[in-house]
mmCIF file of C-alpha atoms and ligand atoms in Angstrom:
data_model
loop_
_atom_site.group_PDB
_atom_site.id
_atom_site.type_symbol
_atom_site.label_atom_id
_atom_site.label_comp_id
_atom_site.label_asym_id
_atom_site.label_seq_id
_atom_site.Cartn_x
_atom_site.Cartn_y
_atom_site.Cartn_z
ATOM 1 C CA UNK A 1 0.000 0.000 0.000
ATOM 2 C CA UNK A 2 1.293 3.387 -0.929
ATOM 3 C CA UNK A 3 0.752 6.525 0.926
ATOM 4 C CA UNK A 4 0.849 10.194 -0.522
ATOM 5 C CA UNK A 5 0.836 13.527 0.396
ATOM 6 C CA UNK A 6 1.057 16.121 -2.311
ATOM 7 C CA UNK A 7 -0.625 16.237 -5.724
ATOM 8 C CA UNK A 8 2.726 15.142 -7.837
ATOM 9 C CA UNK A 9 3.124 12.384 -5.406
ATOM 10 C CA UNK A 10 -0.098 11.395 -6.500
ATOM 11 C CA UNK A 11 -0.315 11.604 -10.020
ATOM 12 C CA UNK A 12 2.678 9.782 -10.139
ATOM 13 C CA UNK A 13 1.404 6.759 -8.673
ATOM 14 C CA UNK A 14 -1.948 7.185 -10.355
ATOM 15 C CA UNK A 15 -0.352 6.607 -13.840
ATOM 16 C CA UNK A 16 0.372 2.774 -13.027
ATOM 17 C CA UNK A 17 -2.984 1.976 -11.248
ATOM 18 C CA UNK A 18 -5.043 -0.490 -13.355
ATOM 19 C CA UNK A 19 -8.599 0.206 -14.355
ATOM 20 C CA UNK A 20 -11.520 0.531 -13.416
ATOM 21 C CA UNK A 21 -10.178 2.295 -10.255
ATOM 22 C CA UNK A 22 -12.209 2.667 -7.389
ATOM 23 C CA UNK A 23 -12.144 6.032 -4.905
ATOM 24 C CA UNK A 24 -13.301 6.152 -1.666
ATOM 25 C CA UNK A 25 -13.087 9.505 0.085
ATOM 26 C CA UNK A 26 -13.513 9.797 3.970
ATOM 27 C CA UNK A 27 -12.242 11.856 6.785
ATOM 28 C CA UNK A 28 -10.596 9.122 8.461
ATOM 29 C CA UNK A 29 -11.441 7.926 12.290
ATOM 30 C CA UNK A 30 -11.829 4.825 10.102
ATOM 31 C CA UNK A 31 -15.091 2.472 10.977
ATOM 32 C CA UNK A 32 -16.888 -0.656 9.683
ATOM 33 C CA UNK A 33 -19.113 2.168 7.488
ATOM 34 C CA UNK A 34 -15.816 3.086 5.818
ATOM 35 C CA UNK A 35 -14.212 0.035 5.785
ATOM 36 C CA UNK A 36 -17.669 -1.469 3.711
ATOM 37 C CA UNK A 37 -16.775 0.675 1.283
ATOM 38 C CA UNK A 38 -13.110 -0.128 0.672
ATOM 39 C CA UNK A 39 -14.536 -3.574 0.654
ATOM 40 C CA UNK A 40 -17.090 -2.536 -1.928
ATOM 41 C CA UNK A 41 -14.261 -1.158 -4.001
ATOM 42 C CA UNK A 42 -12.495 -3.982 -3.743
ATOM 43 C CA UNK A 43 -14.668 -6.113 -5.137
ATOM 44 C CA UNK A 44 -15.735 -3.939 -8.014
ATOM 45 C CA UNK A 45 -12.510 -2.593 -8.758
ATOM 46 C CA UNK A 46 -8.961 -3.514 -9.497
ATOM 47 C CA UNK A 47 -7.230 -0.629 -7.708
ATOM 48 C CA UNK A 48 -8.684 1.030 -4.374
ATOM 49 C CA UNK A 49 -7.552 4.708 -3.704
ATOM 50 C CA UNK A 50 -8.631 5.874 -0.317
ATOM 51 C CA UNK A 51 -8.861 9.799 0.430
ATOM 52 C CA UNK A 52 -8.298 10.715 4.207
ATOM 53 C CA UNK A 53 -9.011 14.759 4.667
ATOM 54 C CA UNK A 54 -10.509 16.145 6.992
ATOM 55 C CA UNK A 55 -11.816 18.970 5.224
ATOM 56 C CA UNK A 56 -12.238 22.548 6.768
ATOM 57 C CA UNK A 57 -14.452 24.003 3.949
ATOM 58 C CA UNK A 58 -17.509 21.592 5.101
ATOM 59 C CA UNK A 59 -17.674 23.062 8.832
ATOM 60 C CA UNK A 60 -18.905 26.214 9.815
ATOM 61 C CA UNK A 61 -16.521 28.072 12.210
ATOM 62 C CA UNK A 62 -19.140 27.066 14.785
ATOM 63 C CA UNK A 63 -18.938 23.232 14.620
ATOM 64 C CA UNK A 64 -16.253 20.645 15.219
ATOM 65 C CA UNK A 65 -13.369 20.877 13.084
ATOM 66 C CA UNK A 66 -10.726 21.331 15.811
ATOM 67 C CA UNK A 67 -12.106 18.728 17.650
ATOM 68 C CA UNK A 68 -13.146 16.520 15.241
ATOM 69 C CA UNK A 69 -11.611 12.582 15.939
ATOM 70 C CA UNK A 70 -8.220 11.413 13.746
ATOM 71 C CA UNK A 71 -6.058 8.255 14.151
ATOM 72 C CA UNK A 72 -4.014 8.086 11.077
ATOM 73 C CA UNK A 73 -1.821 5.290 11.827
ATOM 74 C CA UNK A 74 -4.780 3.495 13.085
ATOM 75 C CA UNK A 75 -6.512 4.233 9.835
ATOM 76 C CA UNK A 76 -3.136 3.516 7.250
ATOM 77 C CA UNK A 77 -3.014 0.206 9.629
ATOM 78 C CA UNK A 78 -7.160 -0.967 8.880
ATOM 79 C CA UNK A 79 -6.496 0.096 5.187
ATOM 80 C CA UNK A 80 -3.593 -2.115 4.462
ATOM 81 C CA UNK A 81 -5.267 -5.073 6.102
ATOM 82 C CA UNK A 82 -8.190 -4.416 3.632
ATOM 83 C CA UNK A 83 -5.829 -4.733 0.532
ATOM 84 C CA UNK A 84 -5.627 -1.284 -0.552
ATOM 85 C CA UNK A 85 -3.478 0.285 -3.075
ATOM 86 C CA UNK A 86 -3.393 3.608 -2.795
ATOM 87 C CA UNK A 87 -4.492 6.023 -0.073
ATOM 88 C CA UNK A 88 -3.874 10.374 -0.261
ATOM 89 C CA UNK A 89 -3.756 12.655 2.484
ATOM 90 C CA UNK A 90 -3.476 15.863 1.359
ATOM 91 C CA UNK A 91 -2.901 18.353 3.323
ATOM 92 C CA UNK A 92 -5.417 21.583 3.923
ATOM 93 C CA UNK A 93 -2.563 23.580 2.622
ATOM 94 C CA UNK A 94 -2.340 21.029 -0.788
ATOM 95 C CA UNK A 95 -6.115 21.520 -1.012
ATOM 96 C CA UNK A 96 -6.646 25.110 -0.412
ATOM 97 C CA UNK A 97 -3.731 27.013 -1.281
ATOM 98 C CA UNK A 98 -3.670 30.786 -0.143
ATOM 99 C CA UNK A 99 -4.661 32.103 -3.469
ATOM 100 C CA UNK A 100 -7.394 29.624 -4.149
ATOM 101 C CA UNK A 101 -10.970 30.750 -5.566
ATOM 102 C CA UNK A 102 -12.683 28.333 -7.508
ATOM 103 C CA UNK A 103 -15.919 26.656 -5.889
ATOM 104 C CA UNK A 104 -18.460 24.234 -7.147
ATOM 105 C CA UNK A 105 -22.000 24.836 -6.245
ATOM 106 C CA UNK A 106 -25.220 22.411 -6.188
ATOM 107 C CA UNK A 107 -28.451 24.272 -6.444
ATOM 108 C CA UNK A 108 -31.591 22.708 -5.229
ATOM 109 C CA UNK A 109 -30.949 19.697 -4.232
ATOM 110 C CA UNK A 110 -28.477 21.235 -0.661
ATOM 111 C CA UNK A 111 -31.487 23.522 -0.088
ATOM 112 C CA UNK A 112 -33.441 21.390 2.233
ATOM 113 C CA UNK A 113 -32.611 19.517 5.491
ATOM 114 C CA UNK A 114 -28.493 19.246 6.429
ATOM 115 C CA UNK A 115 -28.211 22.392 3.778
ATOM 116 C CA UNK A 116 -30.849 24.347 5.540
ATOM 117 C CA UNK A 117 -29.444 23.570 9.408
ATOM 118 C CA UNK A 118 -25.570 23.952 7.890
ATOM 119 C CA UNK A 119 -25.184 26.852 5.616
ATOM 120 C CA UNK A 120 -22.362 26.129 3.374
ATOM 121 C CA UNK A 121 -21.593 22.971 4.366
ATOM 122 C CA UNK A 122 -22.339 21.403 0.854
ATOM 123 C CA UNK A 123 -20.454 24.146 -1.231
ATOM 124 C CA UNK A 124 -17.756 22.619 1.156
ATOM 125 C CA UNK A 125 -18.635 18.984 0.386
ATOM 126 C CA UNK A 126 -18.943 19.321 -3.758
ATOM 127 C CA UNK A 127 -16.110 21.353 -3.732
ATOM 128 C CA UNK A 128 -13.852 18.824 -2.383
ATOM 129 C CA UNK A 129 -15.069 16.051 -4.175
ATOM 130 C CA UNK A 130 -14.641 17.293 -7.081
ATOM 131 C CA UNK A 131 -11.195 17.987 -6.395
ATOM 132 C CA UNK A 132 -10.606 14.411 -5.275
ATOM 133 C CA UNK A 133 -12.424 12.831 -8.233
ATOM 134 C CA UNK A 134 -10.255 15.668 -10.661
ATOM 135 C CA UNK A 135 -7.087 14.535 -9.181
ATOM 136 C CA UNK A 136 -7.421 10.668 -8.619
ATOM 137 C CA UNK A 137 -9.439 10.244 -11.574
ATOM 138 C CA UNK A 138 -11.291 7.127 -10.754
ATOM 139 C CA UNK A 139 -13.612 5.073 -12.921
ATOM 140 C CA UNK A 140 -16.038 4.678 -9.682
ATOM 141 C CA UNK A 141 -16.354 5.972 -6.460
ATOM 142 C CA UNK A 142 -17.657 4.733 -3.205
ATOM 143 C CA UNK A 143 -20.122 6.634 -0.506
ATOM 144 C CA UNK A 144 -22.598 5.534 1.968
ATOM 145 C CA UNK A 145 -26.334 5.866 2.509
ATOM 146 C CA UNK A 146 -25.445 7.244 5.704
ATOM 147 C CA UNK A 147 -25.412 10.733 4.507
ATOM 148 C CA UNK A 148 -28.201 10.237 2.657
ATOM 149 C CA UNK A 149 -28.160 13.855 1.503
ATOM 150 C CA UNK A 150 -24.875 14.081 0.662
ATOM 151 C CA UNK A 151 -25.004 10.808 -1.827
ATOM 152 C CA UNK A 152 -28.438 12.806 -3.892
ATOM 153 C CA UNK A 153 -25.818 16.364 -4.180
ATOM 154 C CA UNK A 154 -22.633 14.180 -5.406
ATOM 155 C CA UNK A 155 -25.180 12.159 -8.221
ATOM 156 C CA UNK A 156 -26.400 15.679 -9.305
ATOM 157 C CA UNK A 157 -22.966 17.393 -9.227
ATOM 158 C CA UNK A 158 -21.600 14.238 -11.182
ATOM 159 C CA UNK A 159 -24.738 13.888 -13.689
ATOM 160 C CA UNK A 160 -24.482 18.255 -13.952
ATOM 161 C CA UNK A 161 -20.507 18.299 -14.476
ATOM 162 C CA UNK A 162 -20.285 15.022 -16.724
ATOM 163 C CA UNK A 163 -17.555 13.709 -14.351
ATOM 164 C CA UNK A 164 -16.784 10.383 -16.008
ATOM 165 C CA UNK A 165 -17.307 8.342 -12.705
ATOM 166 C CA UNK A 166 -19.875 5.994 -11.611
ATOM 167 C CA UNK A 167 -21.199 6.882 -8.495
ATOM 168 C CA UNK A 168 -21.606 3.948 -5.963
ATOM 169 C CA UNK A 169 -24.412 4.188 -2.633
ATOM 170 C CA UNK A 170 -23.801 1.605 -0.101
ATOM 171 C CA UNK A 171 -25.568 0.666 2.991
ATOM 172 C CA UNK A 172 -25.757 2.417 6.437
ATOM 173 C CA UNK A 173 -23.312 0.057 8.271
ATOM 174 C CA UNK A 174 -25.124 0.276 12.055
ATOM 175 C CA UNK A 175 -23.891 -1.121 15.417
ATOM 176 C CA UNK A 176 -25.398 -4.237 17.222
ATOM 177 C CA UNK A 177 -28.149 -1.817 19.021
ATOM 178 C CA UNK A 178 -28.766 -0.371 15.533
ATOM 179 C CA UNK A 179 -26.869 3.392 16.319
ATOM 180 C CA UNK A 180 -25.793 3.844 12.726
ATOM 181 C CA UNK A 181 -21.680 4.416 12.924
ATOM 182 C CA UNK A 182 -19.924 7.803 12.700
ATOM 183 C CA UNK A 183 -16.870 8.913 13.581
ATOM 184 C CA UNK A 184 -18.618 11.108 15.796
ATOM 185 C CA UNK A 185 -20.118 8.676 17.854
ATOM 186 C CA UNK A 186 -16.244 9.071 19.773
ATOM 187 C CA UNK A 187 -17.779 11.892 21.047
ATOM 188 C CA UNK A 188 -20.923 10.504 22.871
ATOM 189 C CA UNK A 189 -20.643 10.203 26.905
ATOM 190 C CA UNK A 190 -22.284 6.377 27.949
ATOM 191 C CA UNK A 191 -25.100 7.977 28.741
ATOM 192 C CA UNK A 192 -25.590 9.893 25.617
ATOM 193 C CA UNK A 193 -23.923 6.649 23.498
ATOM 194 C CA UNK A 194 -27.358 4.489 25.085
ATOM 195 C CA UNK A 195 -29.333 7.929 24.223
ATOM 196 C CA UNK A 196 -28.184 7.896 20.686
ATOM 197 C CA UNK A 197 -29.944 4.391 19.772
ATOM 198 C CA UNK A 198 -33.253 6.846 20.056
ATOM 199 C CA UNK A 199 -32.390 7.854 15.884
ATOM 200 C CA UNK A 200 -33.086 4.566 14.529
ATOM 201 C CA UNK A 201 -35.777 3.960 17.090
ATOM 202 C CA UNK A 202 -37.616 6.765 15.316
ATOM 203 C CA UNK A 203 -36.799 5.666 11.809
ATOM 204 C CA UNK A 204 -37.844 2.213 12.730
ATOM 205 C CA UNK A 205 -40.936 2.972 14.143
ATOM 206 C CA UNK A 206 -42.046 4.950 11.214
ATOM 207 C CA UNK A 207 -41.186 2.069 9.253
ATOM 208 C CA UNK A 208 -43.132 -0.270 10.946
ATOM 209 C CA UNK A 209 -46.308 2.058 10.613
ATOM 210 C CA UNK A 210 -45.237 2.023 6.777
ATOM 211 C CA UNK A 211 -45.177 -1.219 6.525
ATOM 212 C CA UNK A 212 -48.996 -1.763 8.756
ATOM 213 C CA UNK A 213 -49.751 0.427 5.676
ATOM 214 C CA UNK A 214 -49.482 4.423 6.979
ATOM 215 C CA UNK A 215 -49.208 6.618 4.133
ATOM 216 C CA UNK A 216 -49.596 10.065 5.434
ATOM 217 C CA UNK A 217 -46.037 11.772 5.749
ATOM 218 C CA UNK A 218 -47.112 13.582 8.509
ATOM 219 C CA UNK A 219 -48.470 10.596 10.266
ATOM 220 C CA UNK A 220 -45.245 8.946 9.861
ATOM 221 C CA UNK A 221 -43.325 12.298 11.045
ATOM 222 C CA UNK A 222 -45.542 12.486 14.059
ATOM 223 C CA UNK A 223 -44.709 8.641 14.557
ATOM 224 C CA UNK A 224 -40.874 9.575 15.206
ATOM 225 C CA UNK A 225 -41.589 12.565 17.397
ATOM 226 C CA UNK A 226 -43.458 10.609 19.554
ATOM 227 C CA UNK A 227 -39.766 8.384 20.120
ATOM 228 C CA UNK A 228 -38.198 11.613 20.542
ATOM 229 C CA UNK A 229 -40.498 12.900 23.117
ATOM 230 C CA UNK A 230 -39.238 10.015 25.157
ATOM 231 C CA UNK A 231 -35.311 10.468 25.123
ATOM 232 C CA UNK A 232 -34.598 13.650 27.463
ATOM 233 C CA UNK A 233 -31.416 13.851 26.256
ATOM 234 C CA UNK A 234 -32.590 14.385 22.384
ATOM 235 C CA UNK A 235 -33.493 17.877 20.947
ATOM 236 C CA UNK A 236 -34.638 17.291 17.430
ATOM 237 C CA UNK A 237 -33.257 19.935 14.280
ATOM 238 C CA UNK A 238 -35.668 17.980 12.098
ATOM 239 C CA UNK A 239 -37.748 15.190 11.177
ATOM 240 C CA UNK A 240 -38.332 14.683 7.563
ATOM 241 C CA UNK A 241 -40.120 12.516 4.828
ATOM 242 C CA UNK A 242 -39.350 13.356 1.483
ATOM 243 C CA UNK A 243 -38.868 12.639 -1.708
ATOM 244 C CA UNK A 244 -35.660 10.615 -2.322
ATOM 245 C CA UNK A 245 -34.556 12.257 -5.426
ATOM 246 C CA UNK A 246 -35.474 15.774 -4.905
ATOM 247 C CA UNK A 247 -35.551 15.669 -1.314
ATOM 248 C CA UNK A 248 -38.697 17.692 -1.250
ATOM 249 C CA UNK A 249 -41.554 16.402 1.688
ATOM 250 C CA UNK A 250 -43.905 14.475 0.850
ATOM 251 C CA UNK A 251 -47.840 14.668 1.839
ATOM 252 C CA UNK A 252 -48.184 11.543 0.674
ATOM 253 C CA UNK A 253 -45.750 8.387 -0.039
ATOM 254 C CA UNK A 254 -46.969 7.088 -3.423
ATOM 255 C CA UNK A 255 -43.709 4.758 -4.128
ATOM 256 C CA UNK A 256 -40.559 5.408 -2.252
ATOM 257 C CA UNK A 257 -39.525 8.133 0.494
ATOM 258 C CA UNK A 258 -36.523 9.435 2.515
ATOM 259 C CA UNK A 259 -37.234 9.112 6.475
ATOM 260 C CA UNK A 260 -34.430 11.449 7.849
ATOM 261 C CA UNK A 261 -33.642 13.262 11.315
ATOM 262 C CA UNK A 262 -31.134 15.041 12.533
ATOM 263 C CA UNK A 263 -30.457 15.375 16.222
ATOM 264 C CA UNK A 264 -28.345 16.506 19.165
ATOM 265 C CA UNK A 265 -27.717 14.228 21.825
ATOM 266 C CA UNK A 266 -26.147 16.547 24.470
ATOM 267 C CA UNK A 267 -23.484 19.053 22.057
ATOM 268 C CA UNK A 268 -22.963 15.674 19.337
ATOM 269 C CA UNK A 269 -25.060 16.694 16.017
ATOM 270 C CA UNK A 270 -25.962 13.458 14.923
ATOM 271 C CA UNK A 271 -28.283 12.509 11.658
ATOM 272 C CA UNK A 272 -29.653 9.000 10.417
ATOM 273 C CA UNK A 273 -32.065 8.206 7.919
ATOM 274 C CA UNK A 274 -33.638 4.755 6.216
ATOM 275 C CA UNK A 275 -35.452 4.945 2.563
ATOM 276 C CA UNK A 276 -38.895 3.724 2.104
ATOM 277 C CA UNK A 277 -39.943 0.587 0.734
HETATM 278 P P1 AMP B 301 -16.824 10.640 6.517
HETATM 279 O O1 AMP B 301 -15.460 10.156 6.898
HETATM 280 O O2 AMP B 301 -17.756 10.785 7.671
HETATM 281 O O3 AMP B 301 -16.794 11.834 5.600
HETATM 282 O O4 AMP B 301 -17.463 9.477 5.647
HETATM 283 C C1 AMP B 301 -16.823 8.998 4.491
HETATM 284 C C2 AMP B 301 -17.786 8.129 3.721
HETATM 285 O O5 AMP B 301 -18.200 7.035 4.547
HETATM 286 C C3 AMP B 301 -19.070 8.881 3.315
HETATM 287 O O6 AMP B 301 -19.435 8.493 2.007
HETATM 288 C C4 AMP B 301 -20.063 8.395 4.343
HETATM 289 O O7 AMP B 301 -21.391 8.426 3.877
HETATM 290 C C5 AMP B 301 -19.613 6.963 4.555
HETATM 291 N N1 AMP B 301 -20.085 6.462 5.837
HETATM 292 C C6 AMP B 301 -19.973 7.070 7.053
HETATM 293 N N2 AMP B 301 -20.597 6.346 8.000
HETATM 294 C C7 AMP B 301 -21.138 5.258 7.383
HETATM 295 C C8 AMP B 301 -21.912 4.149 7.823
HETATM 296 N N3 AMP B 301 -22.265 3.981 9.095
HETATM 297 N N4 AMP B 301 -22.301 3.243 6.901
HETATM 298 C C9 AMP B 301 -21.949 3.390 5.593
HETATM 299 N N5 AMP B 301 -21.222 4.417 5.118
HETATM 300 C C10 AMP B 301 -20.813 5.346 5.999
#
């Protein structure tokens, strides 16, 4: 397994990787979400290039970037045993020079939900992956259902910018009492870390009045309040059911629907989200 650090470093590497390659980016605190992915990409690919940046243009100056978790010999250590080829960790100084000044914005789609509760935080997001996918290059690349969100504004800035990448959704990896994993969940006190199981309680409540046949949005979004109202320790940013695609809510679910929520449990900001069927 290689490891780089600038952009020359890279591309010098990148010329002998065999096609299709596949990229993963993360911001490292490695997990069994991230790790699904490499193993994704290793199945569907025959090189694996992992990102790991933690990237400062997708946090508000009121959120968590100093604190946010890294391990990067723990990480460099999971990677290798998972058979990668290639990983890049740029530095914030490699991605965002002094001079730079070129963004990439997403319209509609980062309107709603995490764009509406974290202004900016997508320009952030599609800026950096499309910096990743300009400089690796890869045939495919590799993100999880997790950020639910976040997987609907890369499709759109892929399908808008005719990157020539397919874009690959896999599943929310969760823990045993269903809490999905985040590197974030480092941050959760025990008490908040049993608290935090209240997300997919929610979710999976509404799903269960789904599937006994509920079709009224707001039904369903009154279903997960009603888990909320239980968990002290929960304050609720929002409760949604929308429409997958365009992420708009729903009055009605006529074929398929986002269920997402976003939540603090204490000062941790966390969000979850399951689709419908
Ligand atoms: P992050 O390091 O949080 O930026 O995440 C990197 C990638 O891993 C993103 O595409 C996330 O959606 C994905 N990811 C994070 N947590 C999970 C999880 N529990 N299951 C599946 N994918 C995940």
């Amino acid at each position: 397994m290689k490891v780089v650090v600038s952009l020359a470093e890279l591309w010098e590497v990148r010329r002998f990787l065999n096609s299709p390659v596949g990229l993963v980016p993360t911001m490292g605190y490695l997990h069994e979400g991230h790790l699904s992915l490499v193993r994704a990409a290793r199945q569907e690919c025959a090189c694996v290039v992992v990102s790991i940046f933690v990237n400062p243009t997708q946090f508000s100056p009121t959120e968590d970037l100093s604190t946010y978790p890294r391990d990067l010999e723990r990480d460099l250590d999971l990677l290798e045993k998972e058979g990668v080829d290639l990983v890049w960790t740029p530095t914030k100084e490699i991605m965002y020079p002094a001079d730079f000044q070129s963004w990439v914005l997403v319209e509609e789609v980062t309107k709603p939900l995490e764009g509406a509760m974290r202004p900016g935080h997508f320009k952030g997001v599609t800026t950096v992956v499309a910096k990743l996918l300009n400089a690796v290059q890869p045939q495919k690349a590799f993100f999880g259902q997790k950020d639910a969100q976040q997987s609907v504004v890369i499709r759109q800035m892929v399908k808008d910018l005719n990157y020539p990448v397919e874009v690959k959704i896999c599943p929310t990896v969760r823990e045993p009492d269903n809490l999905a994993m985040s590197s974030r969940n480092a941050y959760l006190q025990p008490a908040e870390r049993q608290a935090a199981t209240v997300l997919s309680r929610a979710l999976f409540a509404a799903r269960e009045a789904y599937q006994n046949g509920e079709r009224n949005a707001n039904r369903l979004r009154k279903t997960m309040q009603a888990v909320f109202n239980q968990e002290p320790l929960a304050r609720v940013q929002y409760i949604s059911c929308a429409d997958p695609n365009t992420l708009q809510e729903l009055d009605l679910i006529e074929d398929h629907a986002l269920l997402s929520v976003a939540v603090f449990i204490g000062k941790t900001r966390l969000i979850d989200n399951i689709l419908l069927p």
